[in-house]
XYZ file of N, CA and C in Angstrom:
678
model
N 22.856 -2.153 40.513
C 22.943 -0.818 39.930
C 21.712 -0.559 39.098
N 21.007 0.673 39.028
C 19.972 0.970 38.409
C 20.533 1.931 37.869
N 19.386 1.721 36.393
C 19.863 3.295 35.542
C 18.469 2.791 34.689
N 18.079 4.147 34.150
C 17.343 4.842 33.174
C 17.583 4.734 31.905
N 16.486 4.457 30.521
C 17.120 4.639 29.464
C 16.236 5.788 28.974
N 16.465 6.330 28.054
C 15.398 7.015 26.789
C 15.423 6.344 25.744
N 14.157 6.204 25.680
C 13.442 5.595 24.178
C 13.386 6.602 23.259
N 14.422 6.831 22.764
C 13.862 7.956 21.246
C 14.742 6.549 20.326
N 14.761 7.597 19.275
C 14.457 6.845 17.797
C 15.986 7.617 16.957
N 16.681 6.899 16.192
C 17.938 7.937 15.462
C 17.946 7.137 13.955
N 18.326 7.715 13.183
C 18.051 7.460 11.511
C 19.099 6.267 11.317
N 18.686 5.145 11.184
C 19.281 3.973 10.995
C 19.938 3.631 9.473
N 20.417 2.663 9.111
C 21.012 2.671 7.855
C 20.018 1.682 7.085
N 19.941 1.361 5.722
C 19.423 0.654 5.213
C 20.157 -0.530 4.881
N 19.888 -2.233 5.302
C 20.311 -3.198 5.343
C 19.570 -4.302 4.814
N 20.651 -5.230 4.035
C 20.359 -6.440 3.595
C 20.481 -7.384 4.613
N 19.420 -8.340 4.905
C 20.125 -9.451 6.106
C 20.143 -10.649 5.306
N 20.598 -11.295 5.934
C 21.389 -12.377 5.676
C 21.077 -13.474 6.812
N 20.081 -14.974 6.483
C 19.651 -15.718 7.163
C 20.482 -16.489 8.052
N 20.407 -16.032 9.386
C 21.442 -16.930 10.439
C 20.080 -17.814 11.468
N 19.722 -16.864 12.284
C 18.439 -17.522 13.091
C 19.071 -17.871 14.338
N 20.469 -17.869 14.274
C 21.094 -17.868 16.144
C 20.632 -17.209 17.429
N 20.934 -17.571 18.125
C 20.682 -16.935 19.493
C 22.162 -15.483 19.270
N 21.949 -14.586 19.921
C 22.629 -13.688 19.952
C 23.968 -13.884 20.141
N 25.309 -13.556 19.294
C 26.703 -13.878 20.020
C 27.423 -12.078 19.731
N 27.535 -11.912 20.469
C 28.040 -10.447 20.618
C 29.437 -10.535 21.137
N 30.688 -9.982 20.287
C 31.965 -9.899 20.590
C 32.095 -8.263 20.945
N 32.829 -8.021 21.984
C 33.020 -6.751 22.173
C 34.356 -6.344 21.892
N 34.507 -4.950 20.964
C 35.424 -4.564 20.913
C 36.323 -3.052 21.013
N 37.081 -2.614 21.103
C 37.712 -0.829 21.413
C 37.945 -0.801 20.173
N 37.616 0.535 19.578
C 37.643 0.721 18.238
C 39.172 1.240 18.053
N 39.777 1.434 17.236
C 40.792 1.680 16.361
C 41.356 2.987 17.021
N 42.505 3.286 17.157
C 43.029 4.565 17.531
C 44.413 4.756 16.396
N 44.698 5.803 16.504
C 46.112 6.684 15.875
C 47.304 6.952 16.994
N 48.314 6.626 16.570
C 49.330 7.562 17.334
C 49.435 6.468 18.389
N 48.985 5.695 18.478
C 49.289 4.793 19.675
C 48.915 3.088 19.974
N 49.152 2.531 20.491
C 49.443 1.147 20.222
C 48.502 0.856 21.779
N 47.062 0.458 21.530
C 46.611 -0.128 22.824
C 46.770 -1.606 23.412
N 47.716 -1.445 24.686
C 47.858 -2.904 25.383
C 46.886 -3.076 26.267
N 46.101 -2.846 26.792
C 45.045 -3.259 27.730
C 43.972 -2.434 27.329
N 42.652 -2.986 27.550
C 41.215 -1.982 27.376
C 40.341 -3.581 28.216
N 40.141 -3.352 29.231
C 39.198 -4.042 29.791
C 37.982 -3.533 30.998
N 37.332 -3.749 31.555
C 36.131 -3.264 32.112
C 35.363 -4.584 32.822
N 34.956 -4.534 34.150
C 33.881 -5.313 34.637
C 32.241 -4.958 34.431
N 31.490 -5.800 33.768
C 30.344 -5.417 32.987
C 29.556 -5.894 34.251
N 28.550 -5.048 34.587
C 27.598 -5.781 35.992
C 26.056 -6.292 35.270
N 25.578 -6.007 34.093
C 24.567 -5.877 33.508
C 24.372 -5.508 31.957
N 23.471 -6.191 31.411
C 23.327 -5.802 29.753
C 22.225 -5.857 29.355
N 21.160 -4.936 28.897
C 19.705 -4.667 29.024
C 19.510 -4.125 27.451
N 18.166 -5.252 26.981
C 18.271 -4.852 25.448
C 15.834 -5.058 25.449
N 15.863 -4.553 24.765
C 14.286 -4.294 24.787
C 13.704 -2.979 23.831
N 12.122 -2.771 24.248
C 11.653 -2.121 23.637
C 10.669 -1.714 25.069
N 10.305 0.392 25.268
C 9.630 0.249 26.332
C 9.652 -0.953 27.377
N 8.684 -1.089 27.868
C 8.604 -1.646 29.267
C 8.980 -3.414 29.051
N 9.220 -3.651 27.550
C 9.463 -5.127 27.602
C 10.781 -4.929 27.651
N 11.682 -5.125 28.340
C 12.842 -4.981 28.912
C 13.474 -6.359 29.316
N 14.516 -6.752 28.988
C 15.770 -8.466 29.189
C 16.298 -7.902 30.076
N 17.409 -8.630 30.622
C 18.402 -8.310 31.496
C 19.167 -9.460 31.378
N 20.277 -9.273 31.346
C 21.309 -9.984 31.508
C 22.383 -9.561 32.978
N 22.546 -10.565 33.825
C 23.148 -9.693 35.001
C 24.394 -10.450 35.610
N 25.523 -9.811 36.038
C 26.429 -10.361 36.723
C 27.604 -11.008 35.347
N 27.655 -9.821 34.517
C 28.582 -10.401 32.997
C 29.804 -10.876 33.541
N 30.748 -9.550 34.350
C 31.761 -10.195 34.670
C 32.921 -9.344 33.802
N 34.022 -9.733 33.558
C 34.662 -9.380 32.972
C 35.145 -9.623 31.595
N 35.328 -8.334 31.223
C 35.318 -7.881 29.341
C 36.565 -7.684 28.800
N 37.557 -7.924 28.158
C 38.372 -7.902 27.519
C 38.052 -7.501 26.307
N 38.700 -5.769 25.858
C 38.080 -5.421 24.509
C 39.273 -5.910 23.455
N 40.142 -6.734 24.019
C 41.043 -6.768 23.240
C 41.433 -8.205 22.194
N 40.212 -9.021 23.103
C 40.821 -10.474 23.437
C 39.226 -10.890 22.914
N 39.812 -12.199 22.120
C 37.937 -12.945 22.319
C 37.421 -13.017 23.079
N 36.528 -13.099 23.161
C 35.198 -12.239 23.908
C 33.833 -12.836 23.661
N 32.554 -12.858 24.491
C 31.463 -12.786 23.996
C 30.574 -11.809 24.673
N 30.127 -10.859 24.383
C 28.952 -9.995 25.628
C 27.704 -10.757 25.874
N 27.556 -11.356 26.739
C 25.852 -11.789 26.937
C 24.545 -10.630 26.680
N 24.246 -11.215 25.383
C 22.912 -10.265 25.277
C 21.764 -10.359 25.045
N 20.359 -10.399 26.213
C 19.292 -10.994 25.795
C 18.996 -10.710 24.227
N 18.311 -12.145 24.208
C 17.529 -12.650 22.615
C 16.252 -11.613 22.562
N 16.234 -10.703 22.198
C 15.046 -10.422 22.123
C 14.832 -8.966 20.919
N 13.970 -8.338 20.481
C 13.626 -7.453 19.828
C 13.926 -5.891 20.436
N 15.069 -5.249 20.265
C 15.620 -4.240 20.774
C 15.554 -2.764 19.930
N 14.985 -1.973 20.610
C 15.251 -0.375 20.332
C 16.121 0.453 21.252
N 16.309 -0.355 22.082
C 17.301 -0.263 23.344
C 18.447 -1.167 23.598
N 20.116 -0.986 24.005
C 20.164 -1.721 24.413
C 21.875 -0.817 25.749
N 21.555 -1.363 26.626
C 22.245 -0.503 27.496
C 23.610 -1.179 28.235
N 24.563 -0.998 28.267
C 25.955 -1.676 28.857
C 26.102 -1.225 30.082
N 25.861 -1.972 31.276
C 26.103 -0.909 32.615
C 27.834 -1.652 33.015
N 28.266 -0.810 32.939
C 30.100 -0.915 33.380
C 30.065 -1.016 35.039
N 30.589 -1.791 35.831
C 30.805 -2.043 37.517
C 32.104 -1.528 37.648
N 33.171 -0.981 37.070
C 34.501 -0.841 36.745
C 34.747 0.536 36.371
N 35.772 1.092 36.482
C 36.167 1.593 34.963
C 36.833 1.022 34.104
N 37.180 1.637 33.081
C 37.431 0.768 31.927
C 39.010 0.957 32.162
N 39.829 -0.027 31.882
C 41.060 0.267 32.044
C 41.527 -0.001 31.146
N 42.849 1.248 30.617
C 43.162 1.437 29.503
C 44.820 1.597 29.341
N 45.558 0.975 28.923
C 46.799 1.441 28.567
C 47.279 1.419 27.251
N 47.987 2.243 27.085
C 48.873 2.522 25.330
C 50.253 2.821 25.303
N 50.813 2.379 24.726
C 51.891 2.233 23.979
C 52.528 3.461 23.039
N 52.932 4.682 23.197
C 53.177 5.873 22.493
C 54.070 5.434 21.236
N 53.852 6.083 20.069
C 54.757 5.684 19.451
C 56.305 6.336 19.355
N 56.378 6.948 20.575
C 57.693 7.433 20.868
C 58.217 6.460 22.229
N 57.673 5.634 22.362
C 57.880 4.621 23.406
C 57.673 4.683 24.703
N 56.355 6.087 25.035
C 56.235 5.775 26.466
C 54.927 5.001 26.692
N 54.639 4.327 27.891
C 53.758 3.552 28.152
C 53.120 4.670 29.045
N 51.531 4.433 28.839
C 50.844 5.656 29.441
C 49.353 4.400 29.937
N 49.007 4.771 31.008
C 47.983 4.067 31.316
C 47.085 4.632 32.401
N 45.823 4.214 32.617
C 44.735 5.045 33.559
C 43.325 3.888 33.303
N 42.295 4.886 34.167
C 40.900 4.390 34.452
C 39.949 5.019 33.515
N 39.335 5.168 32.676
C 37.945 6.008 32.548
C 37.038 5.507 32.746
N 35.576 6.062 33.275
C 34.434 5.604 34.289
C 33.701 6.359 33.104
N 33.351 5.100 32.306
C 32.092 5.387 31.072
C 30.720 5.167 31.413
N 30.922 4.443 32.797
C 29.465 4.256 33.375
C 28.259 3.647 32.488
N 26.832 3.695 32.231
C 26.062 2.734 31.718
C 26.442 3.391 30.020
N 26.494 2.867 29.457
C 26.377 3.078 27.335
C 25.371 2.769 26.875
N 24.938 3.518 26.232
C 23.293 3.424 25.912
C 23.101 3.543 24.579
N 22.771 2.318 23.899
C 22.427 2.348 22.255
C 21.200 2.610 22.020
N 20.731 2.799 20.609
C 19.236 3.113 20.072
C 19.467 2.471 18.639
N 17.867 2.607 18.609
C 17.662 2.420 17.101
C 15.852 2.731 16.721
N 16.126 3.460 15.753
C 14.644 3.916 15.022
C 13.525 2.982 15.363
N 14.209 1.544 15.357
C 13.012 1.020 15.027
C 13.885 -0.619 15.977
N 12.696 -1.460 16.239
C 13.214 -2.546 17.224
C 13.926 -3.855 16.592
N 15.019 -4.150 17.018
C 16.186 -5.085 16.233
C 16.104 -5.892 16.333
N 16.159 -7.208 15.932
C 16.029 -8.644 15.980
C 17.118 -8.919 16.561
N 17.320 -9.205 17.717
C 18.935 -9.904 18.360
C 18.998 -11.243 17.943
N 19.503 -11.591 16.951
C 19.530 -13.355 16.564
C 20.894 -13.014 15.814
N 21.631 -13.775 15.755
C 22.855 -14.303 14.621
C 24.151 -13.659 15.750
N 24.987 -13.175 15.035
C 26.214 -12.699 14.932
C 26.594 -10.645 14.953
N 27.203 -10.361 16.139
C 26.959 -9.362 16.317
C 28.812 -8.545 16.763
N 28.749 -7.338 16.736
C 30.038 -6.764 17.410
C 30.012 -5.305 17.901
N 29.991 -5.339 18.880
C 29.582 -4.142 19.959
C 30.898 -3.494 19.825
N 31.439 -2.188 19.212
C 32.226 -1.159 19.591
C 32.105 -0.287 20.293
N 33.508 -0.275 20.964
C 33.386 0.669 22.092
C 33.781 2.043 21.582
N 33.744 3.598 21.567
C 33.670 4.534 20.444
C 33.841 3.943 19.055
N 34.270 4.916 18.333
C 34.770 4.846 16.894
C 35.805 5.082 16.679
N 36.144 4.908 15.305
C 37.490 4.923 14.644
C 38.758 6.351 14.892
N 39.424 6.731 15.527
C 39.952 7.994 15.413
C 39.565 8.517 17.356
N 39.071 8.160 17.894
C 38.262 8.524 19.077
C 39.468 8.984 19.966
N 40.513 8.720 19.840
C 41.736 9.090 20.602
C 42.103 10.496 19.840
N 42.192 11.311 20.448
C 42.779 12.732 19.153
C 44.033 12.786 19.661
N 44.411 13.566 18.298
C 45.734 14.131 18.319
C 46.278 14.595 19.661
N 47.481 14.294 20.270
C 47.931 15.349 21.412
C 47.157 14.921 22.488
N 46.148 13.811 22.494
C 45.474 13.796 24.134
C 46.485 12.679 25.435
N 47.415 12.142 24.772
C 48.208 11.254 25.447
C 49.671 12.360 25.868
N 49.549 13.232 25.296
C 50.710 14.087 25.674
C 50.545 14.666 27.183
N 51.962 15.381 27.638
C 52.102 15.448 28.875
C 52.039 13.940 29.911
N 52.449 14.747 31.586
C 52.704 13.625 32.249
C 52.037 12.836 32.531
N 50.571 13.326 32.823
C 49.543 12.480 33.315
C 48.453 12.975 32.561
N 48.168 12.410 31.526
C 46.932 12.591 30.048
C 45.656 11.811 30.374
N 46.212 11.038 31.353
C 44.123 10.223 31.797
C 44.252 10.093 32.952
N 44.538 11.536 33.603
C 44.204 11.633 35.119
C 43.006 12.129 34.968
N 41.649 11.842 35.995
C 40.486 12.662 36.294
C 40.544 14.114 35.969
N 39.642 14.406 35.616
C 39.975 16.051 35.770
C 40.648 16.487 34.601
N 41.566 16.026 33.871
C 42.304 16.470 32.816
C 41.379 16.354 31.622
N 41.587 17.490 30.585
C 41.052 17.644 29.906
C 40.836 16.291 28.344
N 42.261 15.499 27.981
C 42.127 14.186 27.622
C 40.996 13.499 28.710
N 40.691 13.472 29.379
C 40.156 12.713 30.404
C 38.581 13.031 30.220
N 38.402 14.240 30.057
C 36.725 13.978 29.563
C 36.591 13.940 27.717
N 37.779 14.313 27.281
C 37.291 14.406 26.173
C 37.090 12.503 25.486
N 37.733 11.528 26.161
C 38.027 10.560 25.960
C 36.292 9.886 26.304
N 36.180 10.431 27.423
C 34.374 9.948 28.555
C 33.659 10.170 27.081
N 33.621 11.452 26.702
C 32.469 11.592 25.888
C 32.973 10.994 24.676
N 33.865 10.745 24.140
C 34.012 10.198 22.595
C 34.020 8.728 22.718
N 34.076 7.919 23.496
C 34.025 6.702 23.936
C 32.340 6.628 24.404
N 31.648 7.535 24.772
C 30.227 7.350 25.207
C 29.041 7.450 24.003
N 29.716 8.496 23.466
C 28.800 9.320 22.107
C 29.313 8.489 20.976
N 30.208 7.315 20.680
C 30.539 7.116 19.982
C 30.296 5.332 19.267
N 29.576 4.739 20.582
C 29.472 3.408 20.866
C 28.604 2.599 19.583
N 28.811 1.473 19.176
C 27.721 0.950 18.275
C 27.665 -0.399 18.253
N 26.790 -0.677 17.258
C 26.581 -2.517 17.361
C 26.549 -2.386 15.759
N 27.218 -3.110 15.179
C 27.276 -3.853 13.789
C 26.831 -5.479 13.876
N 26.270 -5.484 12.576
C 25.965 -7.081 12.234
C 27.298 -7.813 11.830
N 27.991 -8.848 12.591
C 29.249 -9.641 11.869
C 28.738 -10.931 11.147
N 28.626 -10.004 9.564
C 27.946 -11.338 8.660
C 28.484 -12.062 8.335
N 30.266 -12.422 8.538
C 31.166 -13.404 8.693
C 31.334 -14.615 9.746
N 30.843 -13.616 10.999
C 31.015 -14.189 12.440
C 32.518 -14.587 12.596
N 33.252 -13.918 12.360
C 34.539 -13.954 13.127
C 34.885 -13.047 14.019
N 34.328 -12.395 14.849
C 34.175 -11.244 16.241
C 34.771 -10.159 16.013
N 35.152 -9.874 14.494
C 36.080 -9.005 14.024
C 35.111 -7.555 12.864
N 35.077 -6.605 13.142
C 34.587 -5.760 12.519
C 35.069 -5.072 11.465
N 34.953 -5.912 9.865
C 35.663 -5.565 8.822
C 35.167 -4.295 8.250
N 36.029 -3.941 7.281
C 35.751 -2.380 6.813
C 34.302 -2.427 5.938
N 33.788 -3.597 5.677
C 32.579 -3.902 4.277
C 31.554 -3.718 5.611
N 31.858 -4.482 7.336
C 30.627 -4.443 7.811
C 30.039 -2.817 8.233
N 31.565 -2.667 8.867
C 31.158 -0.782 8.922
C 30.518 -0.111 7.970
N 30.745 -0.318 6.972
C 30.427 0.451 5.663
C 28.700 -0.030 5.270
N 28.187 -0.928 6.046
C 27.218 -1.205 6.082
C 26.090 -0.236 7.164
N 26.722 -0.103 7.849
C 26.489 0.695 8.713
C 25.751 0.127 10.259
N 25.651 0.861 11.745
C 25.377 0.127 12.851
C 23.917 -0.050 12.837
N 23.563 -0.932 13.467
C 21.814 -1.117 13.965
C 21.539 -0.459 15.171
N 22.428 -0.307 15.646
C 22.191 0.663 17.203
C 23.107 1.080 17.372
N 23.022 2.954 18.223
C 23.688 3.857 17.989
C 23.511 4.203 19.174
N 24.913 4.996 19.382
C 25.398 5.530 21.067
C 23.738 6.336 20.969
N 23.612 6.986 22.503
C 22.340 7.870 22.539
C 23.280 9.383 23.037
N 22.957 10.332 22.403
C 23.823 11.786 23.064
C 22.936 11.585 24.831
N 22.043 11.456 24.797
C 21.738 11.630 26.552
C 22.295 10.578 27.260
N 22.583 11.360 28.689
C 22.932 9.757 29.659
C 21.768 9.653 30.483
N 21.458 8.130 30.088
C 21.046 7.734 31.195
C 19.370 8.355 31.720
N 18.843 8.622 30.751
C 17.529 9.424 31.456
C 15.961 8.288 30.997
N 15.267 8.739 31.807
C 14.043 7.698 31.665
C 13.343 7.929 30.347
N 12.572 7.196 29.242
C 11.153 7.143 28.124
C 10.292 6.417 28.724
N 8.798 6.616 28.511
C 8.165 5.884 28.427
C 7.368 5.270 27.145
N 7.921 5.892 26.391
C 7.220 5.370 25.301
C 7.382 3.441 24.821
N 6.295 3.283 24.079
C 6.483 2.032 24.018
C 7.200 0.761 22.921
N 8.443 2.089 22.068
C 9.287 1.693 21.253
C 8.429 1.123 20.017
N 7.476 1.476 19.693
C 6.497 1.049 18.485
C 5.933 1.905 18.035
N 5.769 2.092 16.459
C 5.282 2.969 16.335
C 4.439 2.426 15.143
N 4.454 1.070 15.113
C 3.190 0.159 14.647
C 3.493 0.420 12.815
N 4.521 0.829 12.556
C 4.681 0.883 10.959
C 5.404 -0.456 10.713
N 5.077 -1.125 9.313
C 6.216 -1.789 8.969
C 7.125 -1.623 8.519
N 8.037 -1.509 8.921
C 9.817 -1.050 8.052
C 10.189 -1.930 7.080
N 9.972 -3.107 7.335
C 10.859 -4.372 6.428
C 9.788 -4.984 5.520
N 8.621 -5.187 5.434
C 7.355 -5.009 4.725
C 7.038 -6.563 4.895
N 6.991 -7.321 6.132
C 7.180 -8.465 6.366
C 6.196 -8.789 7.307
N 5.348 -7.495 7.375
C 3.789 -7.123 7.992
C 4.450 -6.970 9.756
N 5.502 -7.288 10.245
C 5.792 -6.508 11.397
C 6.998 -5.368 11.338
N 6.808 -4.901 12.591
C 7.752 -3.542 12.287
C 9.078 -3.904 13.070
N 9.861 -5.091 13.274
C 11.044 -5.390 13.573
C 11.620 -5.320 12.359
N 13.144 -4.482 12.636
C 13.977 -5.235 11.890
C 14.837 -5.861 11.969
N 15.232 -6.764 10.471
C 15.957 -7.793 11.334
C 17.296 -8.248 10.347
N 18.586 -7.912 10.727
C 19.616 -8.172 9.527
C 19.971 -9.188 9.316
N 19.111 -10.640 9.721
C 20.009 -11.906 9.567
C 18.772 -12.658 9.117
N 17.338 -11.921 8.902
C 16.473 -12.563 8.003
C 15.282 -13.055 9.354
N 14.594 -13.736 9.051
C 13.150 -14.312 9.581
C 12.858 -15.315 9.226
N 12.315 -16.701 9.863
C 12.204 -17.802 9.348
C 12.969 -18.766 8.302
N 14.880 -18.279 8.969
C 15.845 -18.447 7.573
C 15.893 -18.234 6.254
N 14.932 -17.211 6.219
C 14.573 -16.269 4.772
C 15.415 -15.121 4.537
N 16.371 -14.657 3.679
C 16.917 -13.848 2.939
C 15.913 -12.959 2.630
N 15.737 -11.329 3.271
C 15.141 -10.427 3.110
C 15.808 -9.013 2.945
C-alpha cells in the first residue's frame, strides 16, 4: 500500500524530558468514550512510517493491533516530523450501550497521519491514541444500525477518530495514558489533510531545545535531563 504524507508543521506543546535513551516502545490505544462501554477496537496495521522529508523508516507487515489489550506498535527509531499508521483492515469496533444493547461495525480510517512543528526523537516510552477523549458523541450509537457505511454516525466517527489521533510521551512506561501525561500535552498531532504529498525537508535549521540541534526530544540526549 502506498500513501502520501504532508510535511507541514502544527504548534506543539512545551516539554520537560526526562532521560530514558530506549529504542522506541509504542503502546497503542482507543481513547475514552461516554455513554458506552467498548468491547472490541482492533485493526490490521500493514505499515508504520516515521521521518523527516525524504529521510523516511518504515516499518512493514505490523500485523495485528488490539487497542484494547497490551500492545506494542513497531515504530522506527528515528527523528520524526512525520509519522503515519497505514491500517490493512478496518478498524473493528463494538460497544456495549448503557441501556444494554450490543452494537458493533467496521470503520475504514485508512492511513493516520501525525505531525509535529519540529522533528521528535523516537527513543524511550511512548502511547499512540486513537482519537480523543469524548470522540463518540452524544446519540451517534442510537437507532438500528449507527455504524453502517453511509450513516451519518459513520462519518462523523471517520473524521473524529482521524482528526483526532496523537502520540504522548509515557514517562511512567506503563502503556497507559494518565491524566498528568495528557496534560502535558502530544508530540505529534493528527494532520486535518489526508494523505497528500510535501516536499519539504522537515528542517528548518533553528534550534528549539538549545542543545545546538533542532530535534526535540522528551526523554533527554546523552541520558541528560533537559
Amino acid at each position: 500500500m502506498m500513501f502520501i504524507l504532508l510535511l507541514a508543521c502544527i504548534e506543539a506543546p512545551d516539554h520537560d524530558g526526562i532521560a530514558i535513551g530506549n529504542p522506541p516502545s509504542v503502546a497503542a490505544r482507543l481513547a475514552p468514550v461516554d455513554g458506552a462501554q467498548v468491547t472490541t477496537a482492533r485493526m490490521h496495521v500493514s505499515e508504520v512510517t516515521a521521518g523527516c522529508g525524504a529521510q523516511l523508516e518504515m516499518v512493514t507487515d505490523v500485523g495485528a493491533v488490539d487497542l484494547l489489550a497490551e500492545n506494542a506498535l513497531p515504530v522506527p527509531s528515528s527523528d520524526a516530523c512525520v509519522m503515519s499508521i497505514g491500517a490493512s483492515s478496518a478498524l473493528e469496533l463494538s460497544f456495549l450501550r448503557d441501556d444494554g444493547a450490543q452494537i458493533q461495525g467496521a470503520i475504514d480510517v485508512g492511513t493516520l497521519s501525525l505531525m509535529a512543528e519540529e522533528p521528535v526523537a523516537l527513543t524511550g516510552s511512548w502511547v499512540f491514541e486513537l482519537g480523543t477523549p469524548g470522540w463518540l458523541g452524544e446519540g451517534m450509537l442510537d437507532g438500528p444500525s449507527p455504524l453502517a457505511p453511509g450513516s451519518e454516525a459513520y462519518g462523523l466517527i471517520v473524521a473524529a477518530l482521524r482528526s483526532g489521533s496523537s502520540l504522548f510521551a509515557d514517562l511512567d512506561e506503563d502503556g497507559q495514558l494518565s491524566a498528568s501525561e495528557r496534560a502535558d500535552g502530544a508530540w505529534l498531532q493528527a494532520s486535518a489533510a489526508d494523505d497528500v504529498i510535501g516536499t519539504g525537508d522537515g528542517d528548518d535549521g533553528e534550534d528549539t531545545d538549545g542543545d545546538g540541534d533542532d530535534t526535540a526530544c522528551p526523554y533527554g540526549e546523552d541520558d541528560d535531563e533537559h
